[in-house]
Amino acid sequence: MRFIPTGTPPHRNSPHVSGIHRLDMVRIAIDGNPVFEADDREIRREGISYSYDTLTELRDELGERPLCLLMGADAFAALATWHRWQELFDLAHVVIAHRPGFRLQGLQAALPAPLRKIYLQRLAGTQGMLRASAGSILTREITALDISATHIRAMLAQGSSPRYLVPDAVLEYIDQNHLYKDSDAR
């Protein structure tokens, strides 16, 4: 599993903490897990970081092996606003992570018509995903943890401790580098 910190996001302001710091925090957080890898491609890329470009690069590297893009239900609901969003399905499967008790019917109803159509057409099980390198949608329930990056940054800016919400080694890094203090927390 690759963790790819965004470079310059197209849908919000640029992060106030440098890409190098964010990449370092990812590396610290996943250290010791042999199936996790930090990928710096978006940090190195100049200009806006589009998922389409990242997935195109990964597809070129991986050939026809299955590739999955993991996103939360909230991000999927906004997928139709993404750059070349319909072409993402040519490059990867989309896995929608959601909390237990989340009503997928509610998600379906909230989707804009073009995305709802694709969602219904491409919704598949894991077996369908193994037969092709891209194109399916899979939903997966995840452990219910009320963790938000925005909330953690706000806690740090206010001087509160987000201990147990992020790894201790990452908190040490944040403290040593004086990150997310006051106006930096956005």
Short mmCIF file of N, CA, C and O in Angstrom, two decimals, residues 22-158:
data_model
loop_
_atom_site.label_atom_id
_atom_site.label_comp_id
_atom_site.label_asym_id
_atom_site.label_seq_id
_atom_site.Cartn_x
_atom_site.Cartn_y
_atom_site.Cartn_z
N ARG A 22 5.53 16.74 5.48
CA ARG A 22 4.39 15.82 5.43
C ARG A 22 4.85 14.42 5.00
O ARG A 22 4.39 13.41 5.55
N LEU A 23 5.78 14.36 4.06
CA LEU A 23 6.33 13.07 3.64
C LEU A 23 7.10 12.42 4.79
O LEU A 23 6.96 11.21 5.03
N ASP A 24 7.89 13.20 5.51
CA ASP A 24 8.62 12.66 6.67
C ASP A 24 7.65 12.08 7.71
O ASP A 24 7.90 11.01 8.27
N MET A 25 6.54 12.78 7.95
CA MET A 25 5.57 12.29 8.93
C MET A 25 4.93 10.98 8.47
O MET A 25 4.69 10.07 9.28
N VAL A 26 4.66 10.86 7.17
CA VAL A 26 4.13 9.60 6.64
C VAL A 26 5.15 8.49 6.86
O VAL A 26 4.82 7.40 7.34
N ARG A 27 6.40 8.76 6.53
CA ARG A 27 7.45 7.74 6.70
C ARG A 27 7.56 7.30 8.15
O ARG A 27 7.70 6.11 8.43
N ILE A 28 7.50 8.25 9.06
CA ILE A 28 7.57 7.91 10.49
C ILE A 28 6.36 7.07 10.89
O ILE A 28 6.49 6.07 11.61
N ALA A 29 5.18 7.46 10.44
CA ALA A 29 3.94 6.77 10.83
C ALA A 29 3.89 5.33 10.34
O ALA A 29 3.34 4.46 11.02
N ILE A 30 4.46 5.06 9.17
CA ILE A 30 4.36 3.70 8.60
C ILE A 30 5.62 2.87 8.83
O ILE A 30 5.66 1.71 8.42
N ASP A 31 6.61 3.45 9.48
CA ASP A 31 7.87 2.75 9.72
C ASP A 31 7.63 1.40 10.40
O ASP A 31 6.85 1.30 11.35
N GLY A 32 8.28 0.39 9.90
CA GLY A 32 8.18 -0.93 10.50
C GLY A 32 7.12 -1.82 9.89
O GLY A 32 7.03 -3.00 10.23
N ASN A 33 6.27 -1.26 9.02
CA ASN A 33 5.27 -2.09 8.37
C ASN A 33 5.75 -2.37 6.94
O ASN A 33 5.76 -1.48 6.09
N PRO A 34 6.13 -3.61 6.65
CA PRO A 34 6.74 -3.91 5.36
C PRO A 34 5.79 -3.81 4.16
O PRO A 34 6.26 -3.74 3.02
N VAL A 35 4.49 -3.75 4.37
CA VAL A 35 3.57 -3.63 3.23
C VAL A 35 3.20 -2.18 2.93
O VAL A 35 2.50 -1.91 1.96
N PHE A 36 3.68 -1.24 3.75
CA PHE A 36 3.42 0.18 3.53
C PHE A 36 4.64 0.83 2.90
O PHE A 36 5.78 0.52 3.25
N GLU A 37 4.37 1.78 1.99
CA GLU A 37 5.44 2.50 1.32
C GLU A 37 5.04 3.97 1.18
O GLU A 37 3.91 4.28 0.80
N ALA A 38 5.96 4.87 1.51
CA ALA A 38 5.75 6.30 1.29
C ALA A 38 6.20 6.62 -0.13
O ALA A 38 7.27 6.22 -0.56
N ASP A 39 5.37 7.34 -0.87
CA ASP A 39 5.64 7.67 -2.26
C ASP A 39 5.65 9.19 -2.39
O ASP A 39 4.67 9.86 -2.06
N ASP A 40 6.75 9.73 -2.89
CA ASP A 40 6.93 11.19 -2.92
C ASP A 40 6.60 11.83 -4.26
O ASP A 40 6.84 13.00 -4.47
N ARG A 41 5.97 11.08 -5.16
CA ARG A 41 5.78 11.59 -6.53
C ARG A 41 4.98 12.89 -6.58
O ARG A 41 5.28 13.75 -7.41
N GLU A 42 3.98 13.06 -5.77
CA GLU A 42 3.19 14.30 -5.85
C GLU A 42 3.93 15.46 -5.19
O GLU A 42 3.75 16.61 -5.60
N ILE A 43 4.74 15.18 -4.20
CA ILE A 43 5.53 16.24 -3.56
C ILE A 43 6.56 16.77 -4.56
O ILE A 43 6.82 17.97 -4.63
N ARG A 44 7.13 15.89 -5.36
CA ARG A 44 8.14 16.28 -6.36
C ARG A 44 7.52 16.98 -7.57
O ARG A 44 8.19 17.77 -8.25
N ARG A 45 6.26 16.69 -7.85
CA ARG A 45 5.62 17.22 -9.06
C ARG A 45 5.39 18.73 -8.93
O ARG A 45 4.93 19.22 -7.91
N GLU A 46 5.66 19.45 -9.99
CA GLU A 46 5.39 20.89 -10.00
C GLU A 46 3.95 21.11 -10.44
O GLU A 46 3.41 20.35 -11.24
N GLY A 47 3.34 22.15 -9.93
CA GLY A 47 1.97 22.47 -10.29
C GLY A 47 0.97 21.67 -9.47
O GLY A 47 1.30 21.04 -8.47
N ILE A 48 -0.28 21.70 -9.92
CA ILE A 48 -1.39 21.03 -9.23
C ILE A 48 -1.20 19.51 -9.27
O ILE A 48 -0.78 18.97 -10.29
N SER A 49 -1.52 18.86 -8.18
CA SER A 49 -1.43 17.39 -8.10
C SER A 49 -2.79 16.79 -8.39
O SER A 49 -3.70 16.86 -7.55
N TYR A 50 -2.94 16.22 -9.56
CA TYR A 50 -4.18 15.57 -9.93
C TYR A 50 -4.03 14.06 -9.75
O TYR A 50 -3.02 13.47 -10.16
N SER A 51 -5.05 13.43 -9.20
CA SER A 51 -5.05 11.98 -9.04
C SER A 51 -4.91 11.29 -10.40
O SER A 51 -4.28 10.23 -10.50
N TYR A 52 -5.49 11.87 -11.43
CA TYR A 52 -5.37 11.30 -12.77
C TYR A 52 -3.91 11.13 -13.17
O TYR A 52 -3.51 10.08 -13.68
N ASP A 53 -3.10 12.16 -12.94
CA ASP A 53 -1.68 12.09 -13.31
C ASP A 53 -0.95 11.03 -12.48
O ASP A 53 -0.13 10.28 -13.01
N THR A 54 -1.24 10.99 -11.20
CA THR A 54 -0.60 10.01 -10.31
C THR A 54 -0.97 8.59 -10.72
O THR A 54 -0.10 7.71 -10.82
N LEU A 55 -2.25 8.36 -10.97
CA LEU A 55 -2.68 7.01 -11.38
C LEU A 55 -2.12 6.63 -12.75
O LEU A 55 -1.80 5.46 -12.99
N THR A 56 -1.98 7.60 -13.64
CA THR A 56 -1.39 7.32 -14.95
C THR A 56 0.06 6.86 -14.78
O THR A 56 0.50 5.89 -15.40
N GLU A 57 0.81 7.54 -13.94
CA GLU A 57 2.19 7.15 -13.68
C GLU A 57 2.24 5.75 -13.06
O GLU A 57 3.06 4.91 -13.47
N LEU A 58 1.39 5.50 -12.08
CA LEU A 58 1.37 4.19 -11.43
C LEU A 58 0.98 3.08 -12.41
O LEU A 58 1.55 1.99 -12.41
N ARG A 59 0.01 3.36 -13.26
CA ARG A 59 -0.41 2.38 -14.26
C ARG A 59 0.74 2.07 -15.20
O ARG A 59 0.99 0.91 -15.55
N ASP A 60 1.50 3.09 -15.61
CA ASP A 60 2.66 2.87 -16.48
C ASP A 60 3.69 1.99 -15.78
O ASP A 60 4.32 1.14 -16.42
N GLU A 61 3.88 2.17 -14.49
CA GLU A 61 4.85 1.38 -13.73
C GLU A 61 4.37 -0.05 -13.49
O GLU A 61 5.16 -0.99 -13.54
N LEU A 62 3.09 -0.23 -13.22
CA LEU A 62 2.56 -1.52 -12.80
C LEU A 62 2.06 -2.39 -13.95
O LEU A 62 1.76 -3.57 -13.74
N GLY A 63 1.92 -1.83 -15.12
CA GLY A 63 1.38 -2.60 -16.24
C GLY A 63 -0.07 -2.97 -15.96
O GLY A 63 -0.86 -2.14 -15.51
N GLU A 64 -0.43 -4.20 -16.20
CA GLU A 64 -1.83 -4.64 -16.07
C GLU A 64 -2.17 -5.20 -14.70
O GLU A 64 -3.26 -5.75 -14.51
N ARG A 65 -1.29 -5.07 -13.73
CA ARG A 65 -1.63 -5.52 -12.37
C ARG A 65 -2.80 -4.68 -11.83
O ARG A 65 -2.89 -3.48 -12.13
N PRO A 66 -3.68 -5.28 -11.03
CA PRO A 66 -4.76 -4.49 -10.43
C PRO A 66 -4.21 -3.34 -9.58
O PRO A 66 -3.21 -3.49 -8.88
N LEU A 67 -4.85 -2.20 -9.69
CA LEU A 67 -4.48 -1.00 -8.95
C LEU A 67 -5.75 -0.45 -8.32
O LEU A 67 -6.78 -0.35 -8.98
N CYS A 68 -5.67 -0.13 -7.03
CA CYS A 68 -6.85 0.39 -6.31
C CYS A 68 -6.56 1.77 -5.74
O CYS A 68 -5.49 2.01 -5.19
N LEU A 69 -7.52 2.65 -5.87
CA LEU A 69 -7.48 3.98 -5.25
C LEU A 69 -8.43 3.93 -4.07
O LEU A 69 -9.64 3.74 -4.25
N LEU A 70 -7.90 4.08 -2.88
CA LEU A 70 -8.70 4.04 -1.65
C LEU A 70 -9.09 5.46 -1.27
O LEU A 70 -8.24 6.35 -1.20
N MET A 71 -10.39 5.67 -1.03
CA MET A 71 -10.87 6.99 -0.62
C MET A 71 -12.04 6.85 0.32
O MET A 71 -12.72 5.82 0.34
N GLY A 72 -12.29 7.88 1.10
CA GLY A 72 -13.43 7.90 1.99
C GLY A 72 -14.71 8.17 1.21
O GLY A 72 -14.68 8.66 0.07
N ALA A 73 -15.83 7.85 1.83
CA ALA A 73 -17.14 8.07 1.19
C ALA A 73 -17.35 9.54 0.87
O ALA A 73 -17.94 9.89 -0.16
N ASP A 74 -16.86 10.43 1.73
CA ASP A 74 -17.01 11.87 1.49
C ASP A 74 -16.25 12.30 0.25
O ASP A 74 -16.75 13.08 -0.57
N ALA A 75 -15.04 11.78 0.06
CA ALA A 75 -14.26 12.11 -1.13
C ALA A 75 -14.94 11.53 -2.37
O ALA A 75 -15.00 12.20 -3.41
N PHE A 76 -15.46 10.31 -2.26
CA PHE A 76 -16.12 9.71 -3.42
C PHE A 76 -17.35 10.53 -3.82
O PHE A 76 -17.60 10.72 -5.01
N ALA A 77 -18.08 11.04 -2.85
CA ALA A 77 -19.28 11.84 -3.16
C ALA A 77 -18.94 13.08 -3.98
O ALA A 77 -19.77 13.59 -4.72
N ALA A 78 -17.69 13.57 -3.85
CA ALA A 78 -17.25 14.75 -4.60
C ALA A 78 -16.44 14.39 -5.84
O ALA A 78 -15.90 15.28 -6.51
N LEU A 79 -16.35 13.11 -6.17
CA LEU A 79 -15.48 12.66 -7.26
C LEU A 79 -15.79 13.35 -8.59
O LEU A 79 -14.88 13.63 -9.38
N ALA A 80 -17.03 13.65 -8.85
CA ALA A 80 -17.41 14.27 -10.12
C ALA A 80 -16.83 15.67 -10.29
O ALA A 80 -16.87 16.23 -11.38
N THR A 81 -16.24 16.24 -9.24
CA THR A 81 -15.60 17.54 -9.34
C THR A 81 -14.11 17.41 -9.63
O THR A 81 -13.43 18.41 -9.81
N TRP A 82 -13.59 16.19 -9.66
CA TRP A 82 -12.17 15.95 -9.86
C TRP A 82 -11.79 16.06 -11.34
O TRP A 82 -12.60 15.78 -12.23
N HIS A 83 -10.55 16.38 -11.58
CA HIS A 83 -9.97 16.48 -12.92
C HIS A 83 -10.02 15.10 -13.60
O HIS A 83 -9.54 14.12 -13.05
N ARG A 84 -10.66 15.03 -14.76
CA ARG A 84 -10.74 13.82 -15.58
C ARG A 84 -11.25 12.62 -14.76
O ARG A 84 -10.78 11.50 -14.90
N TRP A 85 -12.24 12.88 -13.92
CA TRP A 85 -12.71 11.88 -12.96
C TRP A 85 -13.20 10.59 -13.61
O TRP A 85 -13.00 9.51 -13.08
N GLN A 86 -13.87 10.70 -14.74
CA GLN A 86 -14.40 9.48 -15.38
C GLN A 86 -13.28 8.57 -15.88
O GLN A 86 -13.42 7.36 -15.91
N GLU A 87 -12.14 9.17 -16.23
CA GLU A 87 -11.01 8.38 -16.72
C GLU A 87 -10.26 7.66 -15.60
O GLU A 87 -9.46 6.77 -15.88
N LEU A 88 -10.52 8.04 -14.35
CA LEU A 88 -9.87 7.36 -13.23
C LEU A 88 -10.20 5.87 -13.23
O LEU A 88 -9.38 5.03 -12.86
N PHE A 89 -11.41 5.53 -13.69
CA PHE A 89 -11.85 4.13 -13.70
C PHE A 89 -11.12 3.31 -14.77
O PHE A 89 -11.12 2.08 -14.70
N ASP A 90 -10.51 3.98 -15.74
CA ASP A 90 -9.69 3.28 -16.73
C ASP A 90 -8.31 2.94 -16.15
O ASP A 90 -7.60 2.10 -16.68
N LEU A 91 -7.96 3.60 -15.07
CA LEU A 91 -6.63 3.46 -14.48
C LEU A 91 -6.61 2.60 -13.22
O LEU A 91 -5.58 1.98 -12.93
N ALA A 92 -7.72 2.59 -12.47
CA ALA A 92 -7.72 1.90 -11.18
C ALA A 92 -9.13 1.49 -10.78
O ALA A 92 -10.11 2.03 -11.30
N HIS A 93 -9.19 0.56 -9.86
CA HIS A 93 -10.44 0.28 -9.16
C HIS A 93 -10.57 1.36 -8.09
O HIS A 93 -9.56 1.91 -7.63
N VAL A 94 -11.77 1.68 -7.68
CA VAL A 94 -11.98 2.64 -6.60
C VAL A 94 -12.58 1.89 -5.42
O VAL A 94 -13.60 1.21 -5.56
N VAL A 95 -11.91 2.00 -4.28
CA VAL A 95 -12.39 1.37 -3.05
C VAL A 95 -12.87 2.49 -2.14
O VAL A 95 -12.11 3.40 -1.78
N ILE A 96 -14.14 2.42 -1.77
CA ILE A 96 -14.75 3.44 -0.92
C ILE A 96 -14.77 2.92 0.51
O ILE A 96 -15.44 1.93 0.81
N ALA A 97 -14.02 3.57 1.38
CA ALA A 97 -13.98 3.19 2.79
C ALA A 97 -15.07 3.98 3.53
O ALA A 97 -15.25 5.17 3.30
N HIS A 98 -15.80 3.27 4.38
CA HIS A 98 -16.85 3.93 5.14
C HIS A 98 -16.92 3.36 6.54
O HIS A 98 -16.50 2.24 6.80
N ARG A 99 -17.48 4.13 7.45
CA ARG A 99 -17.60 3.70 8.84
C ARG A 99 -18.75 2.72 9.00
O ARG A 99 -19.71 2.76 8.22
N PRO A 100 -18.67 1.84 10.03
CA PRO A 100 -19.80 0.95 10.30
C PRO A 100 -21.07 1.76 10.52
O PRO A 100 -21.04 2.85 11.12
N GLY A 101 -22.17 1.26 10.02
CA GLY A 101 -23.44 1.94 10.17
C GLY A 101 -23.71 3.00 9.11
O GLY A 101 -24.80 3.54 9.02
N PHE A 102 -22.69 3.30 8.30
CA PHE A 102 -22.86 4.28 7.22
C PHE A 102 -23.82 3.69 6.20
O PHE A 102 -23.70 2.54 5.80
N ARG A 103 -24.80 4.45 5.80
CA ARG A 103 -25.80 3.96 4.86
C ARG A 103 -25.34 4.24 3.43
O ARG A 103 -25.32 5.38 2.99
N LEU A 104 -24.96 3.18 2.73
CA LEU A 104 -24.54 3.34 1.34
C LEU A 104 -25.68 3.85 0.47
O LEU A 104 -25.44 4.54 -0.52
N GLN A 105 -26.92 3.53 0.84
CA GLN A 105 -28.05 4.06 0.08
C GLN A 105 -28.08 5.58 0.18
O GLN A 105 -28.44 6.27 -0.76
N GLY A 106 -27.69 6.10 1.35
CA GLY A 106 -27.61 7.55 1.52
C GLY A 106 -26.55 8.16 0.63
O GLY A 106 -26.74 9.22 0.04
N LEU A 107 -25.41 7.46 0.52
CA LEU A 107 -24.35 7.92 -0.38
C LEU A 107 -24.86 7.93 -1.81
O LEU A 107 -24.71 8.92 -2.53
N GLN A 108 -25.47 6.84 -2.21
CA GLN A 108 -25.97 6.72 -3.58
C GLN A 108 -26.94 7.85 -3.91
O GLN A 108 -26.86 8.46 -4.97
N ALA A 109 -27.84 8.16 -2.99
CA ALA A 109 -28.83 9.22 -3.22
C ALA A 109 -28.17 10.59 -3.31
O ALA A 109 -28.68 11.47 -4.00
N ALA A 110 -27.03 10.77 -2.62
CA ALA A 110 -26.37 12.08 -2.60
C ALA A 110 -25.48 12.32 -3.81
O ALA A 110 -25.02 13.44 -4.03
N LEU A 111 -25.23 11.29 -4.59
CA LEU A 111 -24.32 11.44 -5.73
C LEU A 111 -24.98 12.18 -6.88
O LEU A 111 -26.16 11.98 -7.16
N PRO A 112 -24.22 13.01 -7.58
CA PRO A 112 -24.77 13.63 -8.80
C PRO A 112 -25.08 12.52 -9.81
O PRO A 112 -24.44 11.47 -9.82
N ALA A 113 -26.04 12.74 -10.66
CA ALA A 113 -26.55 11.71 -11.57
C ALA A 113 -25.46 10.98 -12.36
O ALA A 113 -25.48 9.74 -12.41
N PRO A 114 -24.50 11.67 -12.97
CA PRO A 114 -23.48 10.92 -13.74
C PRO A 114 -22.64 9.99 -12.86
O PRO A 114 -22.33 8.87 -13.26
N LEU A 115 -22.30 10.43 -11.66
CA LEU A 115 -21.52 9.60 -10.75
C LEU A 115 -22.37 8.45 -10.20
O LEU A 115 -21.88 7.33 -10.06
N ARG A 116 -23.64 8.72 -9.92
CA ARG A 116 -24.54 7.66 -9.44
C ARG A 116 -24.65 6.55 -10.47
O ARG A 116 -24.61 5.36 -10.14
N LYS A 117 -24.75 6.92 -11.73
CA LYS A 117 -24.85 5.93 -12.81
C LYS A 117 -23.60 5.05 -12.85
O LYS A 117 -23.69 3.82 -12.93
N ILE A 118 -22.44 5.67 -12.78
CA ILE A 118 -21.18 4.91 -12.79
C ILE A 118 -21.08 4.04 -11.54
O ILE A 118 -20.65 2.89 -11.61
N TYR A 119 -21.47 4.58 -10.40
CA TYR A 119 -21.44 3.82 -9.15
C TYR A 119 -22.27 2.54 -9.29
O TYR A 119 -21.80 1.45 -8.96
N LEU A 120 -23.47 2.66 -9.80
CA LEU A 120 -24.34 1.49 -9.94
C LEU A 120 -23.82 0.50 -10.99
O LEU A 120 -23.93 -0.71 -10.82
N GLN A 121 -23.22 1.01 -12.05
CA GLN A 121 -22.70 0.14 -13.11
C GLN A 121 -21.44 -0.61 -12.67
O GLN A 121 -21.23 -1.75 -13.09
N ARG A 122 -20.63 0.02 -11.86
CA ARG A 122 -19.30 -0.53 -11.58
C ARG A 122 -19.19 -1.19 -10.20
O ARG A 122 -18.15 -1.78 -9.91
N LEU A 123 -20.21 -1.08 -9.37
CA LEU A 123 -20.17 -1.68 -8.04
C LEU A 123 -19.96 -3.18 -8.17
O LEU A 123 -20.69 -3.86 -8.89
N ALA A 124 -18.93 -3.70 -7.52
CA ALA A 124 -18.56 -5.10 -7.68
C ALA A 124 -18.03 -5.67 -6.37
O ALA A 124 -17.75 -4.94 -5.42
N GLY A 125 -17.84 -6.95 -6.36
CA GLY A 125 -17.20 -7.62 -5.24
C GLY A 125 -15.71 -7.76 -5.51
O GLY A 125 -15.22 -7.40 -6.58
N THR A 126 -15.00 -8.30 -4.55
CA THR A 126 -13.55 -8.44 -4.71
C THR A 126 -13.19 -9.36 -5.86
O THR A 126 -12.16 -9.17 -6.51
N GLN A 127 -14.00 -10.36 -6.16
CA GLN A 127 -13.69 -11.26 -7.27
C GLN A 127 -13.66 -10.52 -8.60
O GLN A 127 -12.79 -10.76 -9.44
N GLY A 128 -14.59 -9.61 -8.79
CA GLY A 128 -14.60 -8.81 -10.01
C GLY A 128 -13.35 -7.95 -10.13
O GLY A 128 -12.84 -7.73 -11.23
N MET A 129 -12.86 -7.48 -9.00
CA MET A 129 -11.67 -6.64 -9.01
C MET A 129 -10.42 -7.44 -9.36
O MET A 129 -9.47 -6.90 -9.92
N LEU A 130 -10.40 -8.71 -9.03
CA LEU A 130 -9.23 -9.53 -9.32
C LEU A 130 -9.13 -9.92 -10.78
O LEU A 130 -8.06 -10.28 -11.26
N ARG A 131 -10.23 -9.84 -11.50
CA ARG A 131 -10.24 -10.24 -12.91
C ARG A 131 -9.80 -9.13 -13.85
O ARG A 131 -9.53 -9.38 -15.02
N ALA A 132 -9.75 -7.91 -13.39
CA ALA A 132 -9.38 -6.79 -14.24
C ALA A 132 -8.39 -5.89 -13.50
O ALA A 132 -8.31 -5.91 -12.27
N SER A 133 -7.68 -5.07 -14.25
CA SER A 133 -6.68 -4.19 -13.63
C SER A 133 -7.29 -2.88 -13.12
O SER A 133 -6.67 -2.17 -12.33
N ALA A 134 -8.51 -2.57 -13.56
CA ALA A 134 -9.14 -1.31 -13.19
C ALA A 134 -10.63 -1.39 -13.52
O ALA A 134 -11.09 -2.31 -14.18
N GLY A 135 -11.38 -0.39 -13.04
CA GLY A 135 -12.75 -0.23 -13.50
C GLY A 135 -13.86 -0.51 -12.52
O GLY A 135 -14.99 -0.09 -12.74
N SER A 136 -13.60 -1.23 -11.44
CA SER A 136 -14.67 -1.58 -10.50
C SER A 136 -14.71 -0.63 -9.33
O SER A 136 -13.74 0.08 -9.04
N ILE A 137 -15.83 -0.64 -8.64
CA ILE A 137 -15.99 0.08 -7.37
C ILE A 137 -16.30 -0.96 -6.31
O ILE A 137 -17.14 -1.84 -6.50
N LEU A 138 -15.62 -0.85 -5.20
CA LEU A 138 -15.82 -1.74 -4.07
C LEU A 138 -16.02 -0.89 -2.83
O LEU A 138 -15.35 0.14 -2.66
N THR A 139 -16.94 -1.26 -1.97
CA THR A 139 -17.11 -0.55 -0.70
C THR A 139 -16.57 -1.44 0.42
O THR A 139 -16.73 -2.66 0.38
N ARG A 140 -15.94 -0.82 1.40
CA ARG A 140 -15.37 -1.54 2.53
C ARG A 140 -15.61 -0.77 3.81
O ARG A 140 -15.32 0.42 3.91
N GLU A 141 -16.14 -1.47 4.79
CA GLU A 141 -16.34 -0.90 6.11
C GLU A 141 -14.99 -0.84 6.83
O GLU A 141 -14.19 -1.76 6.74
N ILE A 142 -14.74 0.25 7.52
CA ILE A 142 -13.50 0.41 8.28
C ILE A 142 -13.85 0.62 9.75
O ILE A 142 -14.98 0.96 10.09
N THR A 143 -12.88 0.43 10.60
CA THR A 143 -13.07 0.64 12.03
C THR A 143 -13.50 2.09 12.28
O THR A 143 -12.90 3.02 11.73
N ALA A 144 -14.51 2.24 13.11
CA ALA A 144 -15.05 3.58 13.38
C ALA A 144 -14.13 4.33 14.35
O ALA A 144 -14.14 4.09 15.54
N LEU A 145 -13.31 5.21 13.81
CA LEU A 145 -12.46 6.08 14.60
C LEU A 145 -12.75 7.50 14.17
O LEU A 145 -12.66 7.82 12.99
N ASP A 146 -13.07 8.34 15.12
CA ASP A 146 -13.40 9.72 14.80
C ASP A 146 -12.12 10.54 14.76
O ASP A 146 -11.80 11.28 15.68
N ILE A 147 -11.37 10.35 13.68
CA ILE A 147 -10.09 11.04 13.51
C ILE A 147 -10.18 11.89 12.26
O ILE A 147 -10.51 11.39 11.19
N SER A 148 -9.87 13.15 12.41
CA SER A 148 -9.90 14.08 11.29
C SER A 148 -8.59 14.87 11.28
O SER A 148 -8.20 15.42 12.31
N ALA A 149 -7.93 14.93 10.13
CA ALA A 149 -6.69 15.70 10.02
C ALA A 149 -6.94 17.17 10.37
O ALA A 149 -6.13 17.80 11.04
N THR A 150 -8.06 17.70 9.94
CA THR A 150 -8.40 19.10 10.24
C THR A 150 -8.51 19.30 11.75
O THR A 150 -7.99 20.28 12.30
N HIS A 151 -9.19 18.37 12.42
CA HIS A 151 -9.35 18.47 13.88
C HIS A 151 -7.99 18.34 14.59
O HIS A 151 -7.71 19.08 15.54
N ILE A 152 -7.14 17.44 14.14
CA ILE A 152 -5.82 17.26 14.75
C ILE A 152 -4.99 18.53 14.59
O ILE A 152 -4.36 19.00 15.54
N ARG A 153 -5.00 19.13 13.40
CA ARG A 153 -4.25 20.38 13.19
C ARG A 153 -4.79 21.49 14.08
O ARG A 153 -4.01 22.27 14.64
N ALA A 154 -6.11 21.57 14.24
CA ALA A 154 -6.70 22.59 15.11
C ALA A 154 -6.29 22.36 16.57
O ALA A 154 -6.00 23.32 17.29
N MET A 155 -6.28 21.12 17.00
CA MET A 155 -5.85 20.81 18.38
C MET A 155 -4.41 21.27 18.60
O MET A 155 -4.10 21.88 19.63
N LEU A 156 -3.54 20.98 17.65
CA LEU A 156 -2.14 21.38 17.78
C LEU A 156 -2.01 22.91 17.82
O LEU A 156 -1.24 23.45 18.61
N ALA A 157 -2.78 23.60 16.99
CA ALA A 157 -2.72 25.07 16.96
C ALA A 157 -3.19 25.67 18.28
O ALA A 157 -2.69 26.71 18.71
N GLN A 158 -4.12 24.98 18.94
CA GLN A 158 -4.65 25.47 20.23
C GLN A 158 -3.79 25.03 21.41
O GLN A 158 -4.09 25.35 22.55
#
